[in-house]
PDB file of C-alpha atoms in Angstrom:
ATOM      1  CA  UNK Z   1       0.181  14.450  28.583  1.00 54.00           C
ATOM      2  CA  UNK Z   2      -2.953  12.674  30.245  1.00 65.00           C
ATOM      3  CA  UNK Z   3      -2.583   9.160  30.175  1.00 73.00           C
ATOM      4  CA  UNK Z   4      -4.933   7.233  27.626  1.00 74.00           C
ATOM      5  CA  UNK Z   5      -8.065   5.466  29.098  1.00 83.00           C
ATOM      6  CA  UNK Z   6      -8.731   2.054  28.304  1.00 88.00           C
ATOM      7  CA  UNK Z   7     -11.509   1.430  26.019  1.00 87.00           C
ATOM      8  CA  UNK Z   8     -13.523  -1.989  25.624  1.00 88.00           C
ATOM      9  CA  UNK Z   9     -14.457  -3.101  21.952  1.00 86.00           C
ATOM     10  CA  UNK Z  10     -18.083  -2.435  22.558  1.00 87.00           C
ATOM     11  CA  UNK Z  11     -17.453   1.532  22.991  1.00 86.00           C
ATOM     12  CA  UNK Z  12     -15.006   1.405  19.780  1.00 84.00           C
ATOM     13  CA  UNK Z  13     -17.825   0.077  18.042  1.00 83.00           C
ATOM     14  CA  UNK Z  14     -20.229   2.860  18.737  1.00 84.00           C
ATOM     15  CA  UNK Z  15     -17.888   5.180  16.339  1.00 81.00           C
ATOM     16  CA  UNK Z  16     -18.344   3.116  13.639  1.00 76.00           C
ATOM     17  CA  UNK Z  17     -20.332   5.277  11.569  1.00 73.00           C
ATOM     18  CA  UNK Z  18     -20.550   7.994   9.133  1.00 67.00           C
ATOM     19  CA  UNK Z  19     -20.069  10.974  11.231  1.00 73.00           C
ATOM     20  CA  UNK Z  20     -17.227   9.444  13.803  1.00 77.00           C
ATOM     21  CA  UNK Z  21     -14.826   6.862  13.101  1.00 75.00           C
ATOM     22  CA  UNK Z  22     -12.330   5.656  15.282  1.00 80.00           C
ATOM     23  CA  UNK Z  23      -9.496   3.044  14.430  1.00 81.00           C
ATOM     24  CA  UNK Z  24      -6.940   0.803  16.089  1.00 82.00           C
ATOM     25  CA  UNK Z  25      -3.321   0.009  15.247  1.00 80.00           C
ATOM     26  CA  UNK Z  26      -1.368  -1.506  17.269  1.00 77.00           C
ATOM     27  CA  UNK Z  27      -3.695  -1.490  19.943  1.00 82.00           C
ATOM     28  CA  UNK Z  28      -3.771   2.485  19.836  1.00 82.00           C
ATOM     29  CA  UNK Z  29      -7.381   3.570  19.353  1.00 82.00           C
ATOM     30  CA  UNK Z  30      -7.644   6.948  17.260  1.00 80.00           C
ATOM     31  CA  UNK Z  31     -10.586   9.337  16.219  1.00 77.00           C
ATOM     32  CA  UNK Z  32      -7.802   9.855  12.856  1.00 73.00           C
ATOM     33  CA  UNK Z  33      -6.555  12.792  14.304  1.00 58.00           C
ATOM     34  CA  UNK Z  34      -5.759  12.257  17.772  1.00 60.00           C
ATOM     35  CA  UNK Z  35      -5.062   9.249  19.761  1.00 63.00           C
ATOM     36  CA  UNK Z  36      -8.298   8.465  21.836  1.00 65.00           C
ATOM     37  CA  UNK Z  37      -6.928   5.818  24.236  1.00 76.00           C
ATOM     38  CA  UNK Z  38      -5.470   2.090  25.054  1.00 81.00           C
ATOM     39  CA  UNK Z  39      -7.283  -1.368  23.866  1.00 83.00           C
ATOM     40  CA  UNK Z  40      -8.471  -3.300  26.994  1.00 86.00           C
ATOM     41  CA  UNK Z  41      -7.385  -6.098  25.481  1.00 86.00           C
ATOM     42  CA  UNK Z  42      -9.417  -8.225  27.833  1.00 88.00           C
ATOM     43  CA  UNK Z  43     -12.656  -7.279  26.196  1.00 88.00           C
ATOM     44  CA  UNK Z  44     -10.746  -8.812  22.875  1.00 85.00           C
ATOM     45  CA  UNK Z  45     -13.086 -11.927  21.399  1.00 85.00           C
ATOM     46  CA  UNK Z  46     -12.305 -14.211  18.909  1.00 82.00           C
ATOM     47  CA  UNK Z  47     -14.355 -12.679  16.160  1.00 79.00           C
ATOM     48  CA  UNK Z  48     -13.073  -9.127  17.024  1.00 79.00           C
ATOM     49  CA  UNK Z  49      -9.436 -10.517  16.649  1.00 78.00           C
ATOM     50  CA  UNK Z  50     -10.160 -12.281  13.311  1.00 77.00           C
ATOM     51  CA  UNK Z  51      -7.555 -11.170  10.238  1.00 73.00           C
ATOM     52  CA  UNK Z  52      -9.051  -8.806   7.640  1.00 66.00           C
ATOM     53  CA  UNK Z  53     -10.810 -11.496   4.742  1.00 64.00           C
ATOM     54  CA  UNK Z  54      -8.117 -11.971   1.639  1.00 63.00           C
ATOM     55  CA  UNK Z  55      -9.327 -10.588  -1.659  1.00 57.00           C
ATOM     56  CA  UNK Z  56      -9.805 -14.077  -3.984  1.00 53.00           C
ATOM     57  CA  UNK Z  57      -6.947 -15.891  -1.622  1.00 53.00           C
ATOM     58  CA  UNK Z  58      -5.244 -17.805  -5.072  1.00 55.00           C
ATOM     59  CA  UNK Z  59      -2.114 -20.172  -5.440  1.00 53.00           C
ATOM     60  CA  UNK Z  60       0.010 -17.729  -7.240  1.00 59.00           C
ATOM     61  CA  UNK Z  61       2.359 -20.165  -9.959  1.00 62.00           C
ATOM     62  CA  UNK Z  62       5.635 -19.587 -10.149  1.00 66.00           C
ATOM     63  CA  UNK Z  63       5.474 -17.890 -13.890  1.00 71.00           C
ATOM     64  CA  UNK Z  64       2.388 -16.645 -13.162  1.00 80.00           C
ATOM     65  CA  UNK Z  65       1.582 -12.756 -13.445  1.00 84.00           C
ATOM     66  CA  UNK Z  66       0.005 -11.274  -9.743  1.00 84.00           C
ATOM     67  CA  UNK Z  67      -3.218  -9.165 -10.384  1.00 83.00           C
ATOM     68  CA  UNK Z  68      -2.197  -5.734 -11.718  1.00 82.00           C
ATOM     69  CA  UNK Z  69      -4.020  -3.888  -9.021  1.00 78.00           C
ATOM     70  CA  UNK Z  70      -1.495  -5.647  -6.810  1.00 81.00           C
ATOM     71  CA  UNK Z  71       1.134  -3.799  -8.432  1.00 81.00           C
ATOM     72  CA  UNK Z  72       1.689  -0.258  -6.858  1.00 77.00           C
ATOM     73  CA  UNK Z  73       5.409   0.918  -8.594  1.00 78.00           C
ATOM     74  CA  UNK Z  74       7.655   0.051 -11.034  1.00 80.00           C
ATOM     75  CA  UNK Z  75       9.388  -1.682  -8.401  1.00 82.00           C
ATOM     76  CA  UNK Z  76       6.852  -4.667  -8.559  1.00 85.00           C
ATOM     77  CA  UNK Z  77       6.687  -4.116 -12.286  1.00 85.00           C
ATOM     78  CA  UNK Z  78      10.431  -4.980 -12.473  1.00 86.00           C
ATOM     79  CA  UNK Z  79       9.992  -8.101  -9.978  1.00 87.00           C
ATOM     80  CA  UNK Z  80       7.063  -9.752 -12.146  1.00 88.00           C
ATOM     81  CA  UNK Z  81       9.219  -9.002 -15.027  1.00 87.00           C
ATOM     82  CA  UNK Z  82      11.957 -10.824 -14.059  1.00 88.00           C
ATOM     83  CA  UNK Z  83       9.766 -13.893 -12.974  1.00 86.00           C
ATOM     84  CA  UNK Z  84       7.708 -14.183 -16.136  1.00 87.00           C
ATOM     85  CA  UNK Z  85      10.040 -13.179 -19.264  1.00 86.00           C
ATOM     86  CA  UNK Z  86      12.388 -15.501 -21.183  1.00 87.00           C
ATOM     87  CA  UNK Z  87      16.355 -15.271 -19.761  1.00 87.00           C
ATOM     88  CA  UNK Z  88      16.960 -13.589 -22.484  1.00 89.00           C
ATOM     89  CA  UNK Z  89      14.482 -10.983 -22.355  1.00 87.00           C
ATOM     90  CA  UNK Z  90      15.108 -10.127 -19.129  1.00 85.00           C
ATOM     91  CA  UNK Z  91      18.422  -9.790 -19.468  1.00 84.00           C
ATOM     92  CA  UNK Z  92      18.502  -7.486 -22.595  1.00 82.00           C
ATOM     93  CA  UNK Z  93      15.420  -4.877 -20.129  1.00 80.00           C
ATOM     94  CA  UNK Z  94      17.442  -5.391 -16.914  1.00 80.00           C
ATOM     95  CA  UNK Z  95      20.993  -4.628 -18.759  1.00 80.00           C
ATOM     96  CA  UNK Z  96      23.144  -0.957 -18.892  1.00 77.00           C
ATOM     97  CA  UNK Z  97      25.745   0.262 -20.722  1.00 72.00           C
ATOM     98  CA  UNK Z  98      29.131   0.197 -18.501  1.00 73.00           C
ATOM     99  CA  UNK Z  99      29.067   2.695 -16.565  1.00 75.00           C
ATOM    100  CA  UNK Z 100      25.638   2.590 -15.373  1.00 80.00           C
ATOM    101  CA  UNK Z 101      24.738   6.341 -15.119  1.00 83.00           C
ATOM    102  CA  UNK Z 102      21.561   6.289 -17.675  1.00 81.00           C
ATOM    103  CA  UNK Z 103      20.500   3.328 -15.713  1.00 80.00           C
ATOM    104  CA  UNK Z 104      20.803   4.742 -12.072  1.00 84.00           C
ATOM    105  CA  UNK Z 105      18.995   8.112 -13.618  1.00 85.00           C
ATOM    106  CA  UNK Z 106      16.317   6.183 -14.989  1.00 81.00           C
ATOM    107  CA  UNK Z 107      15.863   4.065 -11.715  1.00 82.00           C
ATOM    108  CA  UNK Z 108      15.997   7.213  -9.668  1.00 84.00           C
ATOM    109  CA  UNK Z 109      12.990   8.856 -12.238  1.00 82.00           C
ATOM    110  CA  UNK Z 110      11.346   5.823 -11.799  1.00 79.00           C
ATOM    111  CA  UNK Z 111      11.155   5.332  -8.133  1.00 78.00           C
ATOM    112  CA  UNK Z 112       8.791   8.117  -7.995  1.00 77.00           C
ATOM    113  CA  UNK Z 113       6.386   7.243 -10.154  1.00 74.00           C
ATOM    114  CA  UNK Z 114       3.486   5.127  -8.020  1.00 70.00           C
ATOM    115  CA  UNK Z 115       0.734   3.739 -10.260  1.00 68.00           C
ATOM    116  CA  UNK Z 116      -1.842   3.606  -7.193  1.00 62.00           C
ATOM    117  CA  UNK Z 117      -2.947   6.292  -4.455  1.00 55.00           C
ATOM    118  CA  UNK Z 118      -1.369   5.172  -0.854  1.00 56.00           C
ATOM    119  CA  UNK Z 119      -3.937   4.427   1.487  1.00 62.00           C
ATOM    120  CA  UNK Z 120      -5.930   7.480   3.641  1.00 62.00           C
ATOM    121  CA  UNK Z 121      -5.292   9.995   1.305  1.00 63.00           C
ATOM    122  CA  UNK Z 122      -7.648  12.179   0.097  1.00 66.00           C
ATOM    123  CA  UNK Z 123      -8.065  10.605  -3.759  1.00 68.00           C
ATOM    124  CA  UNK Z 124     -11.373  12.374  -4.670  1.00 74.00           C
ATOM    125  CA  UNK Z 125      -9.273  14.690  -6.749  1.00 78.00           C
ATOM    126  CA  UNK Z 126      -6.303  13.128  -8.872  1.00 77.00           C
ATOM    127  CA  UNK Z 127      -4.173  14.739 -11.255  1.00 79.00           C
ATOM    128  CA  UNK Z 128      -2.183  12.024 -13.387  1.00 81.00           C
ATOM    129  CA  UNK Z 129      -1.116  13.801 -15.946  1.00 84.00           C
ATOM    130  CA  UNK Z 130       2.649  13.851 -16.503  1.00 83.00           C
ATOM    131  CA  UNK Z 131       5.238  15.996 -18.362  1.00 81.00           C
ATOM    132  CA  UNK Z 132       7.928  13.945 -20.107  1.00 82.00           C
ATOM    133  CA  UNK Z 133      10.603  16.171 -22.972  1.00 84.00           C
ATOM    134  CA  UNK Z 134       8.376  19.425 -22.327  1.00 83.00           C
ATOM    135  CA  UNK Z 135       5.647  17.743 -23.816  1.00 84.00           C
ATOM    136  CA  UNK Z 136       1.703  17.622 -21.891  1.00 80.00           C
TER     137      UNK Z 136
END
């Protein structure tokens, strides 16, 4: 395999449009479907190195429930859960019977549900509909 040429910011910046798009992660510049080339990471300015802008940047309090399209599985469910709800609450959600097999089965059914699409994937056509006891 050839190796990649260095590109300057500038020429990544004439793909940013409709028709051609090309990306960089981790200093890897792709077309998103084949690596392009190398960042000349001299050509990097202080405005082209700036982090992404934060989404309402808030003090989040300690019993304080996150925005809910900040939680993507039941995973992050379970953790606001056990920061927000009386001792007692949690305790009788969070608890299992002895042996713990109902609660590792319902963890394990649980750790594939996602509430929220992951990120490049083609979303334009979504199916949520779920089949729980035989039932639609």
């Amino acid at each position: 395999m050839a190796e990649p040429r260095l590109l300057s910011t500038q020429q990544i910046a004439e793909h940013n449009n409709a028709k051609d798009l090309w990306i960089v992660v981790d200093g890897q510049v792709w077309d998103l479907t084949e690596l392009v080339g190398t960042l000349d990471t001299s050509t990097i300015s202080d405005s082209w190195a700036k982090p992404p802008p934060q989404q309402n940047p808030q003090l989040q309090l300690k019993n304080e429930k996150p925005p809910l399209f900040t939680l993507l599985s039941t995973h992050d469910f379970e953790s606001v859960a056990e920061k927000t709800l009386a001792p007692k609450t949690w305790a009788f959600y969070s608890s299992a019977a002895t042996d713990l097999v109902t609660h590792r089965a319902n963890q394990s059914f649980f750790d594939r549900i996602w509430f929220r699409p992951r990120v490049l994937r083609n979303i334009r056509t979504r199916d949520t509909s779920a089949k729980i006891l035989g039932q639609d």
